[in-house]
Amino acid sequence: MTEVAVAASRLAEAGVESPRADAELMAAYRHGVRRSQLNLVADSEFDPRYWDDVARREAREPLQHITGTAIFRYLELEVGPGVFVPRPETEVMAGWAIDRLTEMDVAEPVVADLGTGSGAIALAIAQEVPRASVHAVEGDPLAIEWAERNIARCAAAAAHTKGRVTLRAGDFRSALRDLDGAVDLVISNPPYIPVGAAVPPEVGEFEPPAALYSGADGLDAIRVVEQTARRLLRPGGLLAVEHGAPQGSGVYWVFAEENGWAQTRNHADLAGLDRFVTAVWP
Ligand SMILES: C[S@@+](CC[C@H](N)C(=O)[O-])C[C@H]1O[C@@H](n2cnc3c(N)ncnc32)[C@H](O)[C@@H]1O
C-alpha cells in the first residue's frame, strides 16, 4: 500500500517515535489483516478512514487508543481513554513473577497486583499460572471499568482464567486487609514519574495522571507499596515493583535489608535499563 509510506512520513514529521511501524499497524487494524498481510490489500479496497486514524496519531494520540487494543505477553487487552496502556517493559517483570510462581511449592499461590489498570499483570499471571489466585487492586473508577471489561474478555477467550482474578476497588494503601500475612507474591507497576518531569505528548496528554505521577521524586507510591507489601506478605513471600530507569538505587533502598527485606535485587528490562526491584519478606 503506497498510502502507508505517505502516512509514515507524516508521522515522522509529527515526531512519532516509530512512524513506519505505527503506519503499518494502523493500516493492518483498519483493513482487518495482519501487518505481514498488508500487501494483500488491493488498492480498490483501501479504506479512507485510515486517514482519520493517521490524523489522530499525528496529534500524538497513543497507537493503542486508535486500534483499541494493546498486546501484553499472550493477551490482547482493551484500552482507551482513562486507563494506562500496558508497556513491554512491564512484561519482563510479569515474566519474573510468573517464573517464581510456577516454581513455588504452594498449591494455589495468592497474588496481589497493586494498581492493576487494564488488568494486564493480573490477567497475564492468571493465564500463565492457572493455579494462582490473583487479587487486582485499582483505585481509579475509569480504570476499574477497563479492568472489568478485560477480565470478562479473558474469561471468554481462556476459560481457565475465569474466577481467578478478583477485582478489588480501592486504595492500595489500605487494600486487602482480609489477606494480611497470607499473600505469596505482591507485584506492582505503580505511578513513578516525578511531578513536573517532561513526558512525551502520548503520555502527558492522553494517559490518566493517577497512573503517572507520584510526588517530587516519583517514589511516593512505591513507598506505599512497600508498606502494603510488608503487611500482606507471608514469611518468605515475594515482592516485585517497577520503577523508572534512573530510580533503581532509590527503590533498592526502600526495600533494603535495613528495612527488614532480604535478597533485594535490581532487574533490567529488554532495553537493558534498570526497571524493577524484587525482594523477599523474610
Ligand atoms: C502505571 S499504571 C499501571 C497499570 C497496570 N498495572 C500496568 O502495568 O499496565 C498504575 C495504576 O495504579 C493505579 N493507582 C495509583 N495509585 C493507586 C492507589 N493508591 N491505589 C489504587 N490504585 C492506584 C492507577 O490508577 C493506575 O491504574
CSV table of C-alpha atoms and ligand atoms in Angstrom, one decimal:
chain,number,residue,atom,x,y,z
A,1,MET,CA,0.0,0.0,0.0
A,2,THR,CA,1.6,3.2,-1.1
A,3,GLU,CA,-0.6,5.1,1.4
A,4,VAL,CA,1.4,3.6,4.3
A,5,ALA,CA,4.6,5.3,3.1
A,6,VAL,CA,2.8,8.6,2.9
A,7,ALA,CA,1.4,8.1,6.4
A,8,ALA,CA,4.8,7.1,7.8
A,9,SER,CA,6.4,10.3,6.5
A,10,ARG,CA,3.6,12.4,8.0
A,11,LEU,CA,4.0,10.6,11.4
A,12,ALA,CA,7.8,11.1,11.3
A,13,GLU,CA,7.2,14.8,10.6
A,14,ALA,CA,4.9,14.9,13.7
A,15,GLY,CA,7.7,13.4,15.9
A,16,VAL,CA,6.2,9.9,16.3
A,17,GLU,CA,9.0,7.6,17.5
A,18,SER,CA,8.3,4.6,15.3
A,19,PRO,CA,6.5,6.1,12.3
A,20,ARG,CA,6.7,3.2,9.8
A,21,ALA,CA,5.6,0.5,12.3
A,22,ASP,CA,2.7,2.7,13.5
A,23,ALA,CA,1.6,3.4,10.0
A,24,GLU,CA,1.6,-0.3,9.1
A,25,LEU,CA,-0.1,-1.3,12.4
A,26,MET,CA,-2.9,1.2,11.8
A,27,ALA,CA,-3.3,0.1,8.2
A,28,ALA,CA,-3.5,-3.6,9.3
A,29,TYR,CA,-6.1,-2.7,12.0
A,30,ARG,CA,-8.2,-0.6,9.6
A,31,HIS,CA,-8.2,-3.3,6.9
A,32,GLY,CA,-8.7,-6.3,9.3
A,33,VAL,CA,-5.4,-8.1,8.3
A,34,ARG,CA,-2.1,-8.9,10.0
A,35,ARG,CA,0.7,-6.4,9.5
A,36,SER,CA,2.5,-9.1,7.3
A,37,GLN,CA,-0.6,-9.3,5.1
A,38,LEU,CA,-0.8,-5.7,4.1
A,39,ASN,CA,0.5,-6.4,0.6
A,40,LEU,CA,-2.7,-8.5,0.1
A,41,VAL,CA,-5.0,-5.4,0.4
A,42,ALA,CA,-5.9,-4.3,-3.1
A,43,ASP,CA,-5.8,-0.6,-3.9
A,44,SER,CA,-9.5,-0.8,-4.6
A,45,GLU,CA,-10.2,-2.0,-1.1
A,46,PHE,CA,-8.3,0.9,0.6
A,47,ASP,CA,-10.4,2.3,3.5
A,48,PRO,CA,-10.2,6.1,3.5
A,49,ARG,CA,-11.0,6.1,7.3
A,50,TYR,CA,-7.2,5.3,7.5
A,51,TRP,CA,-6.5,9.0,7.1
A,52,ASP,CA,-8.6,9.8,10.2
A,53,ASP,CA,-6.5,7.3,12.2
A,54,VAL,CA,-3.3,8.9,10.8
A,55,ALA,CA,-4.5,12.4,11.8
A,56,ARG,CA,-5.1,11.1,15.4
A,57,ARG,CA,-1.7,9.6,15.6
A,58,GLU,CA,-0.2,12.8,14.1
A,59,ALA,CA,-1.8,14.6,17.1
A,60,ARG,CA,0.2,12.1,19.2
A,61,GLU,CA,-2.8,10.1,20.4
A,62,PRO,CA,-1.4,6.7,21.5
A,63,LEU,CA,-1.5,4.0,18.8
A,64,GLN,CA,-3.3,1.7,21.2
A,65,HIS,CA,-6.1,4.2,21.7
A,66,ILE,CA,-6.7,4.2,17.9
A,67,THR,CA,-6.7,0.5,17.5
A,68,GLY,CA,-8.5,0.0,20.9
A,69,THR,CA,-6.2,-2.8,22.0
A,70,ALA,CA,-2.7,-3.5,23.5
A,71,ILE,CA,-0.8,-6.7,23.5
A,72,PHE,CA,0.7,-7.8,26.8
A,73,ARG,CA,2.5,-11.1,26.8
A,74,TYR,CA,0.0,-13.6,25.4
A,75,LEU,CA,-3.0,-11.3,25.9
A,76,GLU,CA,-4.9,-8.8,23.8
A,77,LEU,CA,-6.4,-6.2,26.1
A,78,GLU,CA,-8.9,-3.4,25.5
A,79,VAL,CA,-7.5,0.0,26.3
A,80,GLY,CA,-8.5,3.6,25.7
A,81,PRO,CA,-9.1,7.0,27.5
A,82,GLY,CA,-9.0,6.5,31.2
A,83,VAL,CA,-6.6,3.6,31.5
A,84,PHE,CA,-2.8,3.2,31.3
A,85,VAL,CA,-1.6,1.4,28.2
A,86,PRO,CA,0.4,-1.6,29.3
A,87,ARG,CA,4.1,-1.4,28.3
A,88,PRO,CA,6.6,-4.1,27.0
A,89,GLU,CA,8.9,-3.3,29.9
A,90,THR,CA,6.3,-4.4,32.4
A,91,GLU,CA,6.1,-7.8,30.6
A,92,VAL,CA,9.6,-8.6,31.9
A,93,MET,CA,8.6,-8.1,35.5
A,94,ALA,CA,5.4,-10.1,35.0
A,95,GLY,CA,7.5,-12.8,33.5
A,96,TRP,CA,9.8,-12.8,36.6
A,97,ALA,CA,6.7,-13.2,38.8
A,98,ILE,CA,5.2,-16.0,36.5
A,99,ASP,CA,8.5,-17.9,36.7
A,100,ARG,CA,8.7,-17.6,40.5
A,101,LEU,CA,5.0,-18.7,40.9
A,102,THR,CA,5.5,-21.6,38.6
A,103,GLU,CA,8.3,-23.0,40.6
A,104,MET,CA,6.7,-22.1,44.0
A,105,ASP,CA,5.9,-25.1,46.2
A,106,VAL,CA,2.4,-23.8,47.1
A,107,ALA,CA,-0.8,-25.5,45.8
A,108,GLU,CA,-2.7,-22.3,45.0
A,109,PRO,CA,-0.4,-19.2,45.3
A,110,VAL,CA,-2.2,-16.0,46.3
A,111,VAL,CA,-1.1,-12.9,44.3
A,112,ALA,CA,-1.8,-9.2,44.9
A,113,ASP,CA,-1.4,-6.8,41.9
A,114,LEU,CA,-1.4,-3.2,43.3
A,115,GLY,CA,-2.7,-0.7,40.8
A,116,THR,CA,-3.9,-3.1,38.1
A,117,GLY,CA,-5.1,-0.5,35.5
A,118,SER,CA,-6.2,-2.6,32.5
A,119,GLY,CA,-5.6,-5.8,34.5
A,120,ALA,CA,-2.6,-6.6,32.4
A,121,ILE,CA,-0.3,-8.1,35.1
A,122,ALA,CA,-3.1,-9.8,37.0
A,123,LEU,CA,-4.5,-11.4,33.8
A,124,ALA,CA,-1.1,-12.5,32.5
A,125,ILE,CA,-0.4,-14.3,35.8
A,126,ALA,CA,-3.9,-15.9,35.8
A,127,GLN,CA,-3.4,-17.0,32.2
A,128,GLU,CA,0.2,-18.4,32.6
A,129,VAL,CA,-0.1,-19.7,36.2
A,130,PRO,CA,-3.6,-21.3,36.2
A,131,ARG,CA,-3.3,-22.4,39.9
A,132,ALA,CA,-2.7,-18.8,41.1
A,133,SER,CA,-5.5,-16.7,42.5
A,134,VAL,CA,-4.9,-13.0,41.8
A,135,HIS,CA,-6.4,-10.0,43.7
A,136,ALA,CA,-6.2,-6.9,41.4
A,137,VAL,CA,-6.5,-3.6,43.3
A,138,GLU,CA,-7.4,-0.4,41.5
A,139,GLY,CA,-8.5,3.0,42.8
A,140,ASP,CA,-9.5,4.9,39.6
A,141,PRO,CA,-13.1,4.3,38.7
A,142,LEU,CA,-12.5,4.6,34.9
A,143,ALA,CA,-9.6,2.1,35.1
A,144,ILE,CA,-11.8,-0.2,37.0
A,145,GLU,CA,-14.3,-0.3,34.1
A,146,TRP,CA,-11.5,-1.2,31.7
A,147,ALA,CA,-10.2,-3.9,34.1
A,148,GLU,CA,-13.7,-5.4,34.4
A,149,ARG,CA,-14.0,-5.5,30.6
A,150,ASN,CA,-10.7,-7.2,30.2
A,151,ILE,CA,-11.3,-9.8,33.0
A,152,ALA,CA,-14.6,-10.7,31.2
A,153,ARG,CA,-12.8,-10.7,27.8
A,154,CYS,CA,-10.1,-13.1,29.0
A,155,ALA,CA,-12.5,-15.4,30.8
A,156,ALA,CA,-14.3,-15.8,27.4
A,157,ALA,CA,-11.0,-16.3,25.5
A,158,ALA,CA,-9.2,-18.5,28.1
A,159,ALA,CA,-11.8,-20.3,30.3
A,160,HIS,CA,-9.2,-21.2,32.9
A,161,THR,CA,-8.7,-17.6,33.9
A,162,LYS,CA,-12.4,-17.4,34.8
A,163,GLY,CA,-12.8,-16.6,38.5
A,164,ARG,CA,-9.0,-16.5,39.0
A,165,VAL,CA,-8.8,-12.7,39.1
A,166,THR,CA,-10.8,-10.8,41.7
A,167,LEU,CA,-11.0,-7.0,41.1
A,168,ARG,CA,-10.9,-5.1,44.4
A,169,ALA,CA,-11.8,-1.4,44.1
A,170,GLY,CA,-10.0,0.9,46.4
A,171,ASP,CA,-6.7,2.5,47.5
A,172,PHE,CA,-3.8,0.0,47.7
A,173,ARG,CA,-2.7,1.8,50.9
A,174,SER,CA,-5.5,0.1,52.8
A,175,ALA,CA,-6.5,-2.7,50.4
A,176,LEU,CA,-6.9,-6.4,51.1
A,177,ARG,CA,-6.9,-6.3,54.9
A,178,ASP,CA,-8.5,-9.8,54.7
A,179,LEU,CA,-5.3,-11.1,53.2
A,180,ASP,CA,-2.8,-9.7,55.7
A,181,GLY,CA,0.1,-12.1,56.1
A,182,ALA,CA,-1.4,-14.6,53.5
A,183,VAL,CA,-0.1,-13.3,50.2
A,184,ASP,CA,2.6,-15.3,48.4
A,185,LEU,CA,3.6,-12.6,45.9
A,186,VAL,CA,2.9,-8.8,45.7
A,187,ILE,CA,3.5,-7.2,42.3
A,188,SER,CA,3.0,-3.6,41.3
A,189,ASN,CA,3.6,-1.2,38.5
A,190,PRO,CA,2.7,2.0,40.4
A,191,PRO,CA,2.8,5.6,39.2
A,192,TYR,CA,6.5,6.7,39.4
A,193,ILE,CA,7.1,9.8,37.4
A,194,PRO,CA,8.3,12.8,39.4
A,195,VAL,CA,5.7,15.6,39.4
A,196,GLY,CA,6.8,18.2,36.8
A,197,ALA,CA,9.0,15.8,34.8
A,198,ALA,CA,8.8,16.2,31.0
A,199,VAL,CA,6.9,13.3,29.2
A,200,PRO,CA,6.0,12.7,25.6
A,201,PRO,CA,2.6,14.0,24.4
A,202,GLU,CA,1.3,10.4,24.2
A,203,VAL,CA,1.8,10.1,27.9
A,204,GLY,CA,1.1,13.7,29.3
A,205,GLU,CA,-1.9,14.4,27.2
A,206,PHE,CA,-3.6,11.0,27.0
A,207,GLU,CA,-2.7,8.8,30.0
A,208,PRO,CA,-4.6,9.2,33.3
A,209,PRO,CA,-2.5,11.4,35.7
A,210,ALA,CA,-3.2,9.0,38.6
A,211,ALA,CA,-1.3,6.3,36.6
A,212,LEU,CA,1.8,8.5,36.1
A,213,TYR,CA,2.8,11.0,38.8
A,214,SER,CA,3.9,10.3,42.3
A,215,GLY,CA,5.5,13.1,44.3
A,216,ALA,CA,8.6,15.1,43.9
A,217,ASP,CA,11.0,12.1,43.5
A,218,GLY,CA,8.4,9.8,41.9
A,219,LEU,CA,8.7,7.3,44.7
A,220,ASP,CA,5.7,8.2,46.9
A,221,ALA,CA,3.5,5.3,45.6
A,222,ILE,CA,6.4,2.9,45.8
A,223,ARG,CA,6.9,3.7,49.5
A,224,VAL,CA,3.2,2.9,49.9
A,225,VAL,CA,3.6,-0.4,48.0
A,226,GLU,CA,6.4,-1.2,50.4
A,227,GLN,CA,4.2,-0.6,53.5
A,228,THR,CA,1.3,-2.6,51.9
A,229,ALA,CA,3.6,-5.5,50.8
A,230,ARG,CA,5.1,-5.9,54.3
A,231,ARG,CA,1.5,-6.2,55.7
A,232,LEU,CA,0.3,-8.6,53.0
A,233,LEU,CA,3.2,-11.0,52.5
A,234,ARG,CA,3.5,-14.2,54.4
A,235,PRO,CA,7.1,-15.1,55.7
A,236,GLY,CA,9.1,-15.9,52.6
A,237,GLY,CA,6.7,-14.1,50.3
A,238,LEU,CA,8.0,-12.3,47.2
A,239,LEU,CA,7.8,-8.7,46.0
A,240,ALA,CA,8.3,-7.1,42.6
A,241,VAL,CA,7.9,-3.4,41.9
A,242,GLU,CA,8.5,-1.5,38.7
A,243,HIS,CA,10.2,1.9,38.6
A,244,GLY,CA,11.7,4.5,36.2
A,245,ALA,CA,15.2,3.8,34.8
A,246,PRO,CA,17.0,6.3,37.0
A,247,GLN,CA,15.3,5.2,40.2
A,248,GLY,CA,16.9,1.8,40.7
A,249,SER,CA,19.1,2.8,43.5
A,250,GLY,CA,16.4,4.8,45.3
A,251,VAL,CA,13.9,1.9,45.1
A,252,TYR,CA,16.6,-0.6,46.2
A,253,TRP,CA,17.0,1.3,49.4
A,254,VAL,CA,13.2,1.4,50.0
A,255,PHE,CA,13.4,-2.5,50.1
A,256,ALA,CA,16.8,-2.7,51.7
A,257,GLU,CA,17.8,-5.2,54.4
A,258,GLU,CA,17.9,-2.3,56.8
A,259,ASN,CA,14.1,-2.1,56.4
A,260,GLY,CA,13.6,-5.8,57.0
A,261,TRP,CA,13.7,-7.1,53.5
A,262,ALA,CA,16.0,-9.8,52.1
A,263,GLN,CA,17.6,-10.7,48.8
A,264,THR,CA,16.8,-7.3,47.3
A,265,ARG,CA,17.8,-7.2,43.6
A,266,ASN,CA,17.7,-4.7,40.7
A,267,HIS,CA,16.5,-6.1,37.3
A,268,ALA,CA,16.8,-4.6,33.8
A,269,ASP,CA,14.2,-4.5,31.1
A,270,LEU,CA,14.6,-5.7,27.5
A,271,ALA,CA,16.4,-2.4,26.6
A,272,GLY,CA,18.9,-3.1,29.4
A,273,LEU,CA,17.5,-0.3,31.6
A,274,ASP,CA,17.1,-0.6,35.3
A,275,ARG,CA,13.4,-1.4,35.5
A,276,PHE,CA,12.2,-3.3,38.6
A,277,VAL,CA,13.2,-4.4,42.1
A,278,THR,CA,12.5,-7.7,43.7
A,279,ALA,CA,12.8,-8.7,47.3
A,280,VAL,CA,11.8,-11.4,49.8
A,281,TRP,CA,9.9,-10.7,53.0
A,282,PRO,CA,11.8,-12.9,55.5
B,1,LIG,C1,1.3,2.8,35.9
B,1,LIG,S1,-0.3,2.3,36.0
B,1,LIG,C2,-0.1,0.5,35.8
B,1,LIG,C3,-1.3,-0.3,35.4
B,1,LIG,C4,-1.0,-1.7,35.1
B,1,LIG,N1,-0.6,-2.4,36.3
B,1,LIG,C5,0.0,-1.9,34.0
B,1,LIG,O1,1.2,-2.3,34.4
B,1,LIG,O2,-0.2,-1.6,32.9
B,1,LIG,C6,-0.7,2.5,37.7
B,1,LIG,C7,-2.1,2.2,38.2
B,1,LIG,O3,-2.2,2.3,39.6
B,1,LIG,C8,-3.4,3.0,39.9
B,1,LIG,N2,-3.1,3.6,41.3
B,1,LIG,C9,-2.3,4.6,41.5
B,1,LIG,N3,-2.3,4.8,42.9
B,1,LIG,C10,-3.2,4.0,43.4
B,1,LIG,C11,-3.6,3.7,44.8
B,1,LIG,N4,-3.1,4.4,45.8
B,1,LIG,N5,-4.5,2.8,45.0
B,1,LIG,C12,-5.0,2.0,43.9
B,1,LIG,N6,-4.6,2.2,42.6
B,1,LIG,C13,-3.7,3.2,42.4
B,1,LIG,C14,-3.6,4.0,38.8
B,1,LIG,O4,-4.9,4.4,38.8
B,1,LIG,C15,-3.1,3.1,37.6
B,1,LIG,O5,-4.2,2.4,37.1
